[in-house]
Amino acid sequence: MYTSTLTNRRSFIKKMAVLSAMTAAATMFPGIMFADEQERNLPKSGNLDWKKAPCRFCGVGCGVLVGVEKGKAVAVKGDPKSTVNKGLCCVKGYHSVMAMYGKDRLKHPLVKKNGKYVKTSMKEALDLIASKMQETIKDYGKNAVSIYGSGQWTIPDGYVASKLFKGCIGTNNVEANARLCMASAVTGFLTSFGSDEPMGCYEDIDHADVFVLWGNNMAEMHPVLFSRLLDQRLKRGVKIIDFATRTTRTSMAADKSILFKPNTDLAVANAICYEIIRNGWVNTSFVEKHCSLSKGLTNMGYGLEDKYSFKDKPEKIDFEAYKKFLEDYTPEKVEKIAGVSAKDIKYMASYYGDPNTKVMSLWCMGMNQHTRGTWINNLVYNIHLLTGKISTPGNSPFSLTGQPSACGTVREVGTLTHKLPHGVVMNKAHREHAAKIWDVPVENIDPKPSLHTVEMFRALDRGDLRFMWIQVTNPMVTMPKLKRYRDATKKEGRFIVVSDIYPTPTTDIADVILPSAMWIEREGMYGNSERRTQYFEQMVQPPGEAMSDTWQLIEVARRMGFEKQFAYKEETHIEEIYNEYRRHHEGKKHGMAPLEVLKSQPGAMWPYVDGKSTQWRFNSTYDPACSNGEDFHFYGKPDGKAVIWQRPYEPAPEEPDAEFDFWLCTGRVVEHWHSGSMTRRIPVLHRAMPEGYVELHPADAKRMQIRTGDLVKLTTRRGSMKIPAAVNQRGVPVKGQVFVPFFDENILINDLTLDAFCPISKQPDYKKCAVKVEKA
Amino acid sequence: MTIVIEIPAFMSVIYPCIKKTIKMPIKSYLAHPHHGKKMELYQTLSALSKCEVIPAENKDLLILVTDTDSSSEEDRLQEKLQAIDSMKLLAMVSGFNTTKN
Ligand code: SF4
C-alpha cells in the first residue's frame, strides 16, 4: 500500500500534485476510490484561503478557485464543483492571477499635457473626463460622444455604460469589441430563432456521438471544452470532425480533418442540406410543425465604404422552392467550389442525417468573422432544423464565444448600438421598459441605432465623433485596416479616454489613461457561452488608485448631473446594479438567478425559473417558457417557428489575384489572450510564445525557398510588413494561404487586414483578404 | 509564489510546447494500463526511482507522481516511462514549480 514519507514544503507540493491527479481522476471516473488513508493524508488547503471565481480569460467560463495569501492571489486551481470544467483548467487559467502582478501595472491616472503624460489624481482625471464630455456634447451634439467597451467588461460595467450613454446622455454610440467576434452569432440566432444565445449547454458534450467543428480550433481556443471532447472519445468512442482552412492542433487530434477553400463553407453547408433532402433524411414532422422557410436579399456588398447601410427583406418561400435552390449545391458541384471532395461532403451529411446519431456542431471565429457570417450561422442551423437535431441533449448547434462575458455583458446587457438590456432601441415597448427601470424620460432613448464598431472608428476619422471612452480592450491592435483608425485618433479635436491595467498601443493614443481594477480586485459577474452567469467577489486590493470600470463610469455620470440614476452606495453598488439589471429580464424567457444563488454555486444558466437553470431552451421538457403545447416551441419568433434560410454561396470581397496571390488569415494562439497585453506579461506564457510569425504551407515555402525563421514580406493593398516564417510548426495553412496570429503588438498584422464586414451583423472578416508573399 | 500548472488529462496534444518551456520538478500523471496489466504497471512504476505510484482501488488507473532534481534526470525518466509496455496512456495532470528544500 502507498504510504507517503514526505514531510517538508516539497512534500506539501507533492501532496498537492497527488490531490490534483485525484481530482482529475474523479472527474473522468466518477466513483473512483483511492485508499482512505491516502486521501486523509492530503493537505486540504495549506495556508491559502481559496475563493471561487469564473476564469478571467475565455468564454468557456471555467470555474476556478483562487488561493489568496496575505492579501495576494498566489495560486489557482480548477473548481471541482464547476460543471463547466469539473476541476480542470488550461494554461491561461492556471496563470491568470499572474496577469495582475506585471511590473508596469498602471496605478495612477495619466493626463496628456503638451504631448507628455503627467501623473494626476483620480479626482482630477474624472473631473476632466466629465467636463470634456459635456463640452463635446455642447459643441457637437450628443452623438459626438461614444463608449467602446468589451466582452471582458463585467455585467455591472456594461450595464452602467449603457444606462449612462443610452438612457441619460441619449446616444446609442455604445459598442463593444464583441462586435468583432460575436455579432454574426447574434444575428444568426435572431434571424433563425428570434432569440440570442445557444439553446443547448456544455452537457451536450456528454451526450453527442459526433462533433463537427466548423472552422473552430477548439484545442487552442477552448481547450478545456476540447479536453471534454477527447475525454468522451476515450470513454465512448465519439467522432470528432475538424472542418477548417488550416491544419491545427485540433485537426491533429480529430478523427477526420477536412480542409476547404476560404469562404466556401457556405457552399458546403448547402450541399449537406441538399444531401439530407436527397436521401430522405429530413425530419418531416419536425420541419412541418416547427419551421418556416425564408429567403433574403443577396449581393449585399461588404461594407467597405463609409456610411454603408443594408436592411434585409425576408420573403417566405415553400419547401419546393428551397429544394430547387439547393440543386446548385450538389456535392459534385460544390467539390469544384470548395475543394472538398463530394465523398467528404456526403460523409458529413451522413452523420447529420442518421436519426440514431446525435450531432453537435461547434463554431466560433471561423464562422463569425466572415463577410457572410450571418448566413453561415443560418446555414448550420438549417442542417440541425432539417434533421430535427436541436434543443435535445447531444443534438446541438453550439456557437462558442471568445470572451469571458461577451454573452453576459455585451449580448445580455446589450452594449451594442441597437440593443437595450431587454430588446432593441427600435422597439417602443422595449424603450419604455428600459426607461422605466433607468428612471429616465423615454424620449431620452434614441429609437435609431447609430454607429457600429467599424463605423464608430470611421466617424472618429471623419470628425463626426469627437470623444471616445475605451474600456478593457485594445483596438489599436485589433481593429482591421488599423492604420486608418490609428491615424484618426491622432487628428486634431479628438479626445480619447482609455481605461486599462497596462500600457498598450491603445493607451498610447489616449488623452487620459485611467488605471482599472482587474477581475478579482473588484466584485462582478461574467456570463459564458452556455448562458451561465457567474459571480466573483473582491479578493484582493487593486494597486495604487486603480478603480473598477463600473465605479469610474458612476463617478463620471454623477459629475455630469445624473446623481439620481447613479445613486448607488460604494459598498453595495454591485449588488444594487445586478438587482436593477435583473428587472429588465424578468420572466420565463430570460429570468436571471438571484445574486444569493450566484454567490452560493458556480453560476446559474438563464432562463432561471422557479429556482432552476434551463439547460435546453425551446424544448418543453426542459424549458418552462414553452407554451404551445408541443414538444418544441421556438418562442423567439411570433409564429413560434424557427426559420430555415435560403442563403447562397458568395465569394469574399477580396480574393487572391495575380498581384496579391495568397489568402491572409489571422487568429489566436493558446498561450495568449487576444492582443497579449496581459499574457505577454506572464513570463511562462511569454516564453512559450514570445513573438508573432507567419505560417506557410510547406510546399509554398519550398517553392519560395523560405525556411522557419526567415523573414517574409507580406503586402496587401493596405500596407506591408516583415514577419518571421513558421513552416510545419504549430499550424499548417492550406496551399495559397498564410496565417498570422495577432497577439504581438510589435507585429500589427491588422495594418494589413481589410475592414469589410457582414452587412447584417456588421462584424468584420479577419480571416480573408488578399496578400502578396515574398521572401524578404 | 506557488503556481499550479494543471494540464487537463489527454491534452498533451494541445500543449507540446509546455514540456519544453516550463520546468516543473514535481509532476503528477494519470497512468492508464493496458487491459489486465494494472498490477504489472504498478510494479514497474514502483521500481523506478523518483516515482511514487498510487493505484485506484476500483478502476484501471494509477496516479504517478515524479520528483526529479534536474532536467536531464527528468528526460531520462521520461525515456524510461515511454518504454513501459504495460502502459496504454500517460496523461500529465499537474506540474508544480517549487524551490528545492
Ligand atoms: S479554457 Fe478558457 S475559461 Fe477555461 S481556464 Fe482556459 S482560458 Fe480560462
PDB file of N, CA and C in Angstrom, chain A residues 618-692:
ATOM      1  N   PHE A 618     -36.274  25.988 -25.681  1.00  0.00           N
ATOM      2  CA  PHE A 618     -37.222  25.679 -26.773  1.00  0.00           C
ATOM      3  C   PHE A 618     -37.737  24.233 -26.742  1.00  0.00           C
ATOM      4  N   ASN A 619     -37.317  23.442 -25.759  1.00  0.00           N
ATOM      5  CA  ASN A 619     -37.766  22.063 -25.626  1.00  0.00           C
ATOM      6  C   ASN A 619     -38.667  22.028 -24.392  1.00  0.00           C
ATOM      7  N   SER A 620     -39.934  21.668 -24.571  1.00  0.00           N
ATOM      8  CA  SER A 620     -40.894  21.821 -23.472  1.00  0.00           C
ATOM      9  C   SER A 620     -40.592  20.917 -22.272  1.00  0.00           C
ATOM     10  N   THR A 621     -39.791  19.880 -22.482  1.00  0.00           N
ATOM     11  CA  THR A 621     -39.407  19.037 -21.343  1.00  0.00           C
ATOM     12  C   THR A 621     -38.517  19.802 -20.359  1.00  0.00           C
ATOM     13  N   TYR A 622     -37.737  20.733 -20.890  1.00  0.00           N
ATOM     14  CA  TYR A 622     -36.759  21.424 -20.050  1.00  0.00           C
ATOM     15  C   TYR A 622     -37.056  22.915 -19.851  1.00  0.00           C
ATOM     16  N   ASP A 623     -37.771  23.523 -20.803  1.00  0.00           N
ATOM     17  CA  ASP A 623     -37.871  24.987 -20.822  1.00  0.00           C
ATOM     18  C   ASP A 623     -39.287  25.430 -20.436  1.00  0.00           C
ATOM     19  N   PRO A 624     -39.441  26.020 -19.245  1.00  0.00           N
ATOM     20  CA  PRO A 624     -40.782  26.408 -18.793  1.00  0.00           C
ATOM     21  C   PRO A 624     -41.406  27.528 -19.633  1.00  0.00           C
ATOM     22  N   ALA A 625     -40.613  28.166 -20.505  1.00  0.00           N
ATOM     23  CA  ALA A 625     -41.188  29.239 -21.334  1.00  0.00           C
ATOM     24  C   ALA A 625     -41.959  28.687 -22.540  1.00  0.00           C
ATOM     25  N   CYS A 626     -41.811  27.389 -22.837  1.00  0.00           N
ATOM     26  CA  CYS A 626     -42.563  26.809 -23.964  1.00  0.00           C
ATOM     27  C   CYS A 626     -44.045  26.779 -23.587  1.00  0.00           C
ATOM     28  N   SER A 627     -44.887  27.276 -24.488  1.00  0.00           N
ATOM     29  CA  SER A 627     -46.296  27.386 -24.086  1.00  0.00           C
ATOM     30  C   SER A 627     -47.255  26.975 -25.205  1.00  0.00           C
ATOM     31  N   ASN A 628     -46.760  26.315 -26.252  1.00  0.00           N
ATOM     32  CA  ASN A 628     -47.648  25.984 -27.371  1.00  0.00           C
ATOM     33  C   ASN A 628     -48.233  24.570 -27.271  1.00  0.00           C
ATOM     34  N   GLY A 629     -47.925  23.879 -26.180  1.00  0.00           N
ATOM     35  CA  GLY A 629     -48.467  22.528 -26.004  1.00  0.00           C
ATOM     36  C   GLY A 629     -47.773  21.471 -26.847  1.00  0.00           C
ATOM     37  N   GLU A 630     -46.721  21.857 -27.566  1.00  0.00           N
ATOM     38  CA  GLU A 630     -45.985  20.905 -28.412  1.00  0.00           C
ATOM     39  C   GLU A 630     -44.675  20.529 -27.721  1.00  0.00           C
ATOM     40  N   ASP A 631     -43.925  19.605 -28.362  1.00  0.00           N
ATOM     41  CA  ASP A 631     -42.618  19.225 -27.798  1.00  0.00           C
ATOM     42  C   ASP A 631     -41.627  20.371 -27.863  1.00  0.00           C
ATOM     43  N   PHE A 632     -41.727  21.144 -28.943  1.00  0.00           N
ATOM     44  CA  PHE A 632     -40.788  22.261 -29.123  1.00  0.00           C
ATOM     45  C   PHE A 632     -41.568  23.554 -29.361  1.00  0.00           C
ATOM     46  N   HIS A 633     -40.974  24.641 -28.942  1.00  0.00           N
ATOM     47  CA  HIS A 633     -41.623  25.936 -29.161  1.00  0.00           C
ATOM     48  C   HIS A 633     -40.520  26.989 -29.338  1.00  0.00           C
ATOM     49  N   PHE A 634     -40.369  27.455 -30.572  1.00  0.00           N
ATOM     50  CA  PHE A 634     -39.353  28.495 -30.827  1.00  0.00           C
ATOM     51  C   PHE A 634     -40.020  29.850 -30.613  1.00  0.00           C
ATOM     52  N   TYR A 635     -40.159  30.172 -29.330  1.00  0.00           N
ATOM     53  CA  TYR A 635     -40.997  31.316 -28.952  1.00  0.00           C
ATOM     54  C   TYR A 635     -40.362  32.668 -29.247  1.00  0.00           C
ATOM     55  N   GLY A 636     -39.112  32.673 -29.703  1.00  0.00           N
ATOM     56  CA  GLY A 636     -38.493  33.956 -30.091  1.00  0.00           C
ATOM     57  C   GLY A 636     -39.161  34.546 -31.333  1.00  0.00           C
ATOM     58  N   LYS A 637     -39.785  33.703 -32.132  1.00  0.00           N
ATOM     59  CA  LYS A 637     -40.467  34.169 -33.345  1.00  0.00           C
ATOM     60  C   LYS A 637     -41.977  34.263 -33.072  1.00  0.00           C
ATOM     61  N   PRO A 638     -42.645  35.277 -33.625  1.00  0.00           N
ATOM     62  CA  PRO A 638     -44.072  35.443 -33.334  1.00  0.00           C
ATOM     63  C   PRO A 638     -44.914  34.204 -33.660  1.00  0.00           C
ATOM     64  N   ASP A 639     -44.543  33.450 -34.729  1.00  0.00           N
ATOM     65  CA  ASP A 639     -45.332  32.254 -35.064  1.00  0.00           C
ATOM     66  C   ASP A 639     -44.813  30.999 -34.358  1.00  0.00           C
ATOM     67  N   GLY A 640     -43.824  31.169 -33.476  1.00  0.00           N
ATOM     68  CA  GLY A 640     -43.301  30.027 -32.707  1.00  0.00           C
ATOM     69  C   GLY A 640     -42.471  29.059 -33.536  1.00  0.00           C
ATOM     70  N   LYS A 641     -42.084  29.494 -34.757  1.00  0.00           N
ATOM     71  CA  LYS A 641     -41.330  28.587 -35.633  1.00  0.00           C
ATOM     72  C   LYS A 641     -39.924  29.117 -35.916  1.00  0.00           C
ATOM     73  N   ALA A 642     -38.967  28.199 -35.976  1.00  0.00           N
ATOM     74  CA  ALA A 642     -37.600  28.579 -36.365  1.00  0.00           C
ATOM     75  C   ALA A 642     -37.557  28.703 -37.889  1.00  0.00           C
ATOM     76  N   VAL A 643     -36.606  29.497 -38.378  1.00  0.00           N
ATOM     77  CA  VAL A 643     -36.571  29.772 -39.819  1.00  0.00           C
ATOM     78  C   VAL A 643     -35.428  29.011 -40.497  1.00  0.00           C
ATOM     79  N   ILE A 644     -35.776  28.279 -41.555  1.00  0.00           N
ATOM     80  CA  ILE A 644     -34.762  27.689 -42.449  1.00  0.00           C
ATOM     81  C   ILE A 644     -34.530  28.734 -43.540  1.00  0.00           C
ATOM     82  N   TRP A 645     -33.284  29.192 -43.647  1.00  0.00           N
ATOM     83  CA  TRP A 645     -32.977  30.297 -44.557  1.00  0.00           C
ATOM     84  C   TRP A 645     -32.361  29.809 -45.858  1.00  0.00           C
ATOM     85  N   GLN A 646     -32.848  30.360 -46.947  1.00  0.00           N
ATOM     86  CA  GLN A 646     -32.198  30.132 -48.247  1.00  0.00           C
ATOM     87  C   GLN A 646     -31.117  31.204 -48.403  1.00  0.00           C
ATOM     88  N   ARG A 647     -29.859  30.780 -48.295  1.00  0.00           N
ATOM     89  CA  ARG A 647     -28.727  31.718 -48.405  1.00  0.00           C
ATOM     90  C   ARG A 647     -27.707  31.118 -49.369  1.00  0.00           C
ATOM     91  N   PRO A 648     -27.302  31.838 -50.386  1.00  0.00           N
ATOM     92  CA  PRO A 648     -26.381  31.261 -51.368  1.00  0.00           C
ATOM     93  C   PRO A 648     -24.907  31.358 -50.930  1.00  0.00           C
ATOM     94  N   TYR A 649     -24.042  30.731 -51.698  1.00  0.00           N
ATOM     95  CA  TYR A 649     -22.599  30.974 -51.571  1.00  0.00           C
ATOM     96  C   TYR A 649     -22.268  32.253 -52.335  1.00  0.00           C
ATOM     97  N   GLU A 650     -21.533  33.143 -51.736  1.00  0.00           N
ATOM     98  CA  GLU A 650     -20.991  34.305 -52.462  1.00  0.00           C
ATOM     99  C   GLU A 650     -19.511  34.416 -52.119  1.00  0.00           C
ATOM    100  N   PRO A 651     -18.703  34.931 -53.045  1.00  0.00           N
ATOM    101  CA  PRO A 651     -17.263  34.988 -52.768  1.00  0.00           C
ATOM    102  C   PRO A 651     -16.918  36.073 -51.741  1.00  0.00           C
ATOM    103  N   ALA A 652     -15.679  36.024 -51.257  1.00  0.00           N
ATOM    104  CA  ALA A 652     -15.196  37.049 -50.320  1.00  0.00           C
ATOM    105  C   ALA A 652     -14.936  38.351 -51.092  1.00  0.00           C
ATOM    106  N   PRO A 653     -14.901  39.488 -50.387  1.00  0.00           N
ATOM    107  CA  PRO A 653     -14.747  40.765 -51.092  1.00  0.00           C
ATOM    108  C   PRO A 653     -13.397  40.917 -51.777  1.00  0.00           C
ATOM    109  N   GLU A 654     -12.374  40.302 -51.200  1.00  0.00           N
ATOM    110  CA  GLU A 654     -11.050  40.457 -51.795  1.00  0.00           C
ATOM    111  C   GLU A 654     -10.428  39.064 -51.865  1.00  0.00           C
ATOM    112  N   GLU A 655     -10.329  38.524 -53.063  1.00  0.00           N
ATOM    113  CA  GLU A 655      -9.783  37.176 -53.216  1.00  0.00           C
ATOM    114  C   GLU A 655      -8.412  37.274 -53.884  1.00  0.00           C
ATOM    115  N   PRO A 656      -7.561  36.276 -53.709  1.00  0.00           N
ATOM    116  CA  PRO A 656      -6.239  36.336 -54.338  1.00  0.00           C
ATOM    117  C   PRO A 656      -6.337  36.564 -55.850  1.00  0.00           C
ATOM    118  N   ASP A 657      -5.402  37.361 -56.390  1.00  0.00           N
ATOM    119  CA  ASP A 657      -5.367  37.629 -57.832  1.00  0.00           C
ATOM    120  C   ASP A 657      -3.901  37.590 -58.278  1.00  0.00           C
ATOM    121  N   ALA A 658      -3.626  38.097 -59.462  1.00  0.00           N
ATOM    122  CA  ALA A 658      -2.264  37.975 -59.987  1.00  0.00           C
ATOM    123  C   ALA A 658      -1.253  38.719 -59.103  1.00  0.00           C
ATOM    124  N   GLU A 659      -1.649  39.863 -58.562  1.00  0.00           N
ATOM    125  CA  GLU A 659      -0.693  40.653 -57.781  1.00  0.00           C
ATOM    126  C   GLU A 659      -0.620  40.217 -56.311  1.00  0.00           C
ATOM    127  N   PHE A 660      -1.777  40.057 -55.710  1.00  0.00           N
ATOM    128  CA  PHE A 660      -1.835  39.630 -54.305  1.00  0.00           C
ATOM    129  C   PHE A 660      -2.342  38.191 -54.334  1.00  0.00           C
ATOM    130  N   ASP A 661      -1.436  37.245 -54.379  1.00  0.00           N
ATOM    131  CA  ASP A 661      -1.831  35.907 -54.796  1.00  0.00           C
ATOM    132  C   ASP A 661      -2.085  34.902 -53.671  1.00  0.00           C
ATOM    133  N   PHE A 662      -2.048  35.348 -52.427  1.00  0.00           N
ATOM    134  CA  PHE A 662      -2.343  34.450 -51.306  1.00  0.00           C
ATOM    135  C   PHE A 662      -3.550  34.966 -50.510  1.00  0.00           C
ATOM    136  N   TRP A 663      -4.158  34.063 -49.738  1.00  0.00           N
ATOM    137  CA  TRP A 663      -5.122  34.472 -48.712  1.00  0.00           C
ATOM    138  C   TRP A 663      -4.349  34.813 -47.438  1.00  0.00           C
ATOM    139  N   LEU A 664      -4.800  35.825 -46.726  1.00  0.00           N
ATOM    140  CA  LEU A 664      -4.256  36.095 -45.384  1.00  0.00           C
ATOM    141  C   LEU A 664      -5.354  35.797 -44.364  1.00  0.00           C
ATOM    142  N   CYS A 665      -5.008  34.949 -43.400  1.00  0.00           N
ATOM    143  CA  CYS A 665      -5.931  34.610 -42.308  1.00  0.00           C
ATOM    144  C   CYS A 665      -5.250  34.991 -40.999  1.00  0.00           C
ATOM    145  N   THR A 666      -5.974  35.566 -40.060  1.00  0.00           N
ATOM    146  CA  THR A 666      -5.371  35.907 -38.765  1.00  0.00           C
ATOM    147  C   THR A 666      -6.125  35.192 -37.650  1.00  0.00           C
ATOM    148  N   GLY A 667      -5.506  35.100 -36.481  1.00  0.00           N
ATOM    149  CA  GLY A 667      -6.185  34.395 -35.387  1.00  0.00           C
ATOM    150  C   GLY A 667      -5.386  34.412 -34.100  1.00  0.00           C
ATOM    151  N   ARG A 668      -5.690  33.426 -33.239  1.00  0.00           N
ATOM    152  CA  ARG A 668      -5.131  33.438 -31.883  1.00  0.00           C
ATOM    153  C   ARG A 668      -4.267  32.201 -31.624  1.00  0.00           C
ATOM    154  N   VAL A 669      -3.599  32.197 -30.479  1.00  0.00           N
ATOM    155  CA  VAL A 669      -2.819  31.029 -30.034  1.00  0.00           C
ATOM    156  C   VAL A 669      -3.215  30.728 -28.586  1.00  0.00           C
ATOM    157  N   VAL A 670      -3.005  29.484 -28.155  1.00  0.00           N
ATOM    158  CA  VAL A 670      -3.496  29.084 -26.836  1.00  0.00           C
ATOM    159  C   VAL A 670      -2.846  29.887 -25.700  1.00  0.00           C
ATOM    160  N   GLU A 671      -1.587  30.247 -25.852  1.00  0.00           N
ATOM    161  CA  GLU A 671      -0.880  30.873 -24.730  1.00  0.00           C
ATOM    162  C   GLU A 671      -1.344  32.292 -24.455  1.00  0.00           C
ATOM    163  N   HIS A 672      -1.829  32.975 -25.498  1.00  0.00           N
ATOM    164  CA  HIS A 672      -2.094  34.405 -25.310  1.00  0.00           C
ATOM    165  C   HIS A 672      -3.555  34.760 -25.378  1.00  0.00           C
ATOM    166  N   TRP A 673      -3.866  35.696 -24.530  1.00  0.00           N
ATOM    167  CA  TRP A 673      -5.217  36.205 -24.518  1.00  0.00           C
ATOM    168  C   TRP A 673      -5.269  37.381 -25.494  1.00  0.00           C
ATOM    169  N   HIS A 674      -5.953  37.184 -26.616  1.00  0.00           N
ATOM    170  CA  HIS A 674      -6.182  38.231 -27.607  1.00  0.00           C
ATOM    171  C   HIS A 674      -4.927  39.030 -27.942  1.00  0.00           C
ATOM    172  N   SER A 675      -4.900  40.336 -27.586  1.00  0.00           N
ATOM    173  CA  SER A 675      -3.791  41.174 -28.039  1.00  0.00           C
ATOM    174  C   SER A 675      -2.557  41.007 -27.145  1.00  0.00           C
ATOM    175  N   GLY A 676      -2.605  40.081 -26.202  1.00  0.00           N
ATOM    176  CA  GLY A 676      -1.414  39.735 -25.429  1.00  0.00           C
ATOM    177  C   GLY A 676      -1.048  40.725 -24.330  1.00  0.00           C
ATOM    178  N   SER A 677      -1.859  41.749 -24.090  1.00  0.00           N
ATOM    179  CA  SER A 677      -1.432  42.776 -23.129  1.00  0.00           C
ATOM    180  C   SER A 677      -1.318  42.202 -21.717  1.00  0.00           C
ATOM    181  N   MET A 678      -2.064  41.150 -21.404  1.00  0.00           N
ATOM    182  CA  MET A 678      -1.923  40.531 -20.078  1.00  0.00           C
ATOM    183  C   MET A 678      -0.987  39.324 -20.132  1.00  0.00           C
ATOM    184  N   THR A 679      -1.240  38.426 -21.082  1.00  0.00           N
ATOM    185  CA  THR A 679      -0.489  37.165 -21.080  1.00  0.00           C
ATOM    186  C   THR A 679       0.973  37.344 -21.483  1.00  0.00           C
ATOM    187  N   ARG A 680       1.292  38.407 -22.225  1.00  0.00           N
ATOM    188  CA  ARG A 680       2.704  38.615 -22.564  1.00  0.00           C
ATOM    189  C   ARG A 680       3.474  39.126 -21.345  1.00  0.00           C
ATOM    190  N   ARG A 681       2.750  39.466 -20.287  1.00  0.00           N
ATOM    191  CA  ARG A 681       3.429  39.869 -19.049  1.00  0.00           C
ATOM    192  C   ARG A 681       3.533  38.698 -18.066  1.00  0.00           C
ATOM    193  N   ILE A 682       3.093  37.529 -18.482  1.00  0.00           N
ATOM    194  CA  ILE A 682       3.249  36.327 -17.659  1.00  0.00           C
ATOM    195  C   ILE A 682       4.447  35.564 -18.238  1.00  0.00           C
ATOM    196  N   PRO A 683       5.570  35.544 -17.505  1.00  0.00           N
ATOM    197  CA  PRO A 683       6.808  35.051 -18.105  1.00  0.00           C
ATOM    198  C   PRO A 683       6.689  33.687 -18.769  1.00  0.00           C
ATOM    199  N   VAL A 684       6.008  32.755 -18.105  1.00  0.00           N
ATOM    200  CA  VAL A 684       5.905  31.403 -18.658  1.00  0.00           C
ATOM    201  C   VAL A 684       5.213  31.423 -20.020  1.00  0.00           C
ATOM    202  N   LEU A 685       4.137  32.185 -20.122  1.00  0.00           N
ATOM    203  CA  LEU A 685       3.386  32.221 -21.373  1.00  0.00           C
ATOM    204  C   LEU A 685       4.155  32.989 -22.440  1.00  0.00           C
ATOM    205  N   HIS A 686       4.802  34.052 -22.017  1.00  0.00           N
ATOM    206  CA  HIS A 686       5.586  34.841 -22.967  1.00  0.00           C
ATOM    207  C   HIS A 686       6.733  34.001 -23.535  1.00  0.00           C
ATOM    208  N   ARG A 687       7.379  33.231 -22.646  1.00  0.00           N
ATOM    209  CA  ARG A 687       8.486  32.390 -23.129  1.00  0.00           C
ATOM    210  C   ARG A 687       7.971  31.305 -24.069  1.00  0.00           C
ATOM    211  N   ALA A 688       6.798  30.788 -23.741  1.00  0.00           N
ATOM    212  CA  ALA A 688       6.250  29.713 -24.575  1.00  0.00           C
ATOM    213  C   ALA A 688       5.895  30.213 -25.965  1.00  0.00           C
ATOM    214  N   MET A 689       5.490  31.470 -26.090  1.00  0.00           N
ATOM    215  CA  MET A 689       5.092  32.022 -27.394  1.00  0.00           C
ATOM    216  C   MET A 689       5.528  33.490 -27.420  1.00  0.00           C
ATOM    217  N   PRO A 690       6.827  33.703 -27.685  1.00  0.00           N
ATOM    218  CA  PRO A 690       7.348  35.074 -27.498  1.00  0.00           C
ATOM    219  C   PRO A 690       6.993  36.070 -28.591  1.00  0.00           C
ATOM    220  N   GLU A 691       6.837  35.615 -29.826  1.00  0.00           N
ATOM    221  CA  GLU A 691       6.601  36.609 -30.871  1.00  0.00           C
ATOM    222  C   GLU A 691       5.724  36.058 -32.003  1.00  0.00           C
ATOM    223  N   GLY A 692       5.174  37.001 -32.761  1.00  0.00           N
ATOM    224  CA  GLY A 692       4.319  36.617 -33.876  1.00  0.00           C
ATOM    225  C   GLY A 692       5.122  35.978 -34.996  1.00  0.00           C
TER     226      GLY A 692
END
